[in-house]
Short mmCIF file of C-alpha atoms in Angstrom, two decimals:
data_model
loop_
_atom_site.label_atom_id
_atom_site.label_comp_id
_atom_site.label_asym_id
_atom_site.label_seq_id
_atom_site.Cartn_x
_atom_site.Cartn_y
_atom_site.Cartn_z
CA MET A 1 -128.84 -32.02 57.01
CA LEU A 2 -129.04 -28.47 55.61
CA LYS A 3 -126.58 -27.28 58.27
CA LEU A 4 -124.14 -30.04 57.31
CA PHE A 5 -124.51 -29.08 53.65
CA LYS A 6 -123.72 -25.44 54.44
CA ILE A 7 -120.60 -26.40 56.37
CA GLY A 8 -119.53 -28.74 53.60
CA LEU A 9 -120.12 -26.10 50.94
CA ALA A 10 -118.17 -23.51 52.94
CA GLY A 11 -115.32 -25.98 53.28
CA LEU A 12 -115.30 -26.59 49.53
CA ILE A 13 -115.26 -22.88 48.81
CA LEU A 14 -112.40 -22.36 51.29
CA ALA A 15 -110.45 -25.26 49.80
CA ALA A 16 -110.94 -23.85 46.29
CA ALA A 17 -109.71 -20.43 47.44
CA THR A 18 -106.53 -21.85 48.96
CA VAL A 19 -103.56 -21.59 46.63
CA SER A 20 -101.09 -24.44 46.81
CA HIS A 21 -97.34 -23.99 47.04
CA ALA A 22 -97.00 -25.29 43.48
CA ASP A 23 -99.46 -22.67 42.24
CA ILE A 24 -97.52 -19.92 44.02
CA ALA A 25 -94.25 -21.14 42.51
CA ASP A 26 -95.86 -21.21 39.06
CA THR A 27 -97.34 -17.72 39.53
CA TYR A 28 -93.95 -16.45 40.72
CA ASN A 29 -92.24 -17.89 37.64
CA LYS A 30 -94.77 -16.26 35.32
CA THR A 31 -94.83 -12.85 37.02
CA CYS A 32 -92.50 -11.83 39.87
CA GLY A 33 -89.58 -13.89 38.61
CA THR A 34 -89.28 -11.58 35.61
CA CYS A 35 -87.38 -9.13 37.80
CA HIS A 36 -86.85 -10.84 41.16
CA ASP A 37 -84.82 -13.74 39.76
CA SER A 38 -82.11 -11.47 38.38
CA GLY A 39 -82.60 -8.38 40.54
CA ALA A 40 -83.48 -6.32 37.46
CA LEU A 41 -84.30 -2.69 38.21
CA ASN A 42 -82.99 -3.19 41.78
CA ALA A 43 -85.73 -5.69 42.65
CA PRO A 44 -84.85 -7.66 45.78
CA LYS A 45 -83.73 -11.10 44.59
CA LYS A 46 -85.65 -14.24 45.42
CA GLY A 47 -83.77 -16.06 48.15
CA ASP A 48 -82.05 -12.94 49.54
CA VAL A 49 -83.30 -13.76 53.01
CA ALA A 50 -81.57 -10.84 54.74
CA THR A 51 -83.05 -8.24 52.39
CA TRP A 52 -86.56 -9.72 52.51
CA ASN A 53 -86.46 -10.04 56.31
CA LYS A 54 -85.35 -6.41 56.56
CA LEU A 55 -88.19 -5.29 54.26
CA LYS A 56 -90.76 -7.30 56.19
CA SER A 57 -89.43 -5.99 59.50
CA GLU A 58 -89.19 -2.32 58.48
CA LYS A 59 -92.32 -2.02 56.35
CA GLY A 60 -94.51 -4.89 57.47
CA MET A 61 -96.38 -7.30 55.26
CA SER A 62 -99.41 -5.03 54.80
CA ALA A 63 -97.25 -2.24 53.38
CA LEU A 64 -95.39 -4.66 51.10
CA VAL A 65 -98.68 -5.99 49.74
CA LYS A 66 -99.99 -2.44 49.31
CA SER A 67 -96.83 -1.43 47.42
CA THR A 68 -97.21 -4.46 45.18
CA ARG A 69 -100.85 -3.64 44.41
CA GLN A 70 -100.18 0.04 43.74
CA GLY A 71 -96.82 -0.38 42.05
CA MET A 72 -93.57 1.35 42.74
CA PRO A 73 -91.36 3.59 40.62
CA ARG A 74 -89.74 0.60 38.91
CA MET A 75 -92.45 -2.03 39.45
CA PRO A 76 -95.81 -2.04 37.67
CA ALA A 77 -98.99 -2.10 39.72
CA MET A 78 -99.95 -5.66 40.65
CA GLY A 79 -96.40 -6.80 39.85
CA LEU A 80 -97.47 -8.39 36.55
CA CYS A 81 -100.13 -10.51 38.33
CA GLN A 82 -103.47 -8.92 37.55
CA LYS A 83 -105.43 -11.84 39.04
CA CYS A 84 -103.57 -11.99 42.35
CA THR A 85 -105.31 -11.29 45.64
CA ASN A 86 -103.71 -9.76 48.72
CA ASP A 87 -103.35 -13.28 50.12
CA ASP A 88 -101.59 -14.37 46.92
CA PHE A 89 -99.20 -11.42 47.19
CA GLU A 90 -98.40 -12.35 50.80
CA LYS A 91 -97.64 -15.90 49.72
CA LEU A 92 -95.53 -14.66 46.81
CA ILE A 93 -93.54 -12.37 49.11
CA GLU A 94 -92.97 -15.26 51.53
CA HIS A 95 -91.93 -17.44 48.56
CA MET A 96 -89.35 -14.85 47.51
CA ALA A 97 -88.09 -14.49 51.08
CA LYS A 98 -86.99 -18.15 51.27
#
């Protein structure tokens, strides 16, 4: 019974940690969209599949997440999302790449 409880609790924790697509879209609208919707300050635009695919191919997802966390010359550290995790940033980048 205790083993089943531990598995159930782990599943609940994992489910709580999973961010839904709606949450990512909302987070994007409140943070990344500030620049990535319009391309302000040369930010790659959301939906510019070719540019995002090129960035992912040339830099790799780990480097894109690292750049987001640390900031870039024209982008603040954490990209206006102080609560985001690396996983959230990956999902946000994938959201912008569609």
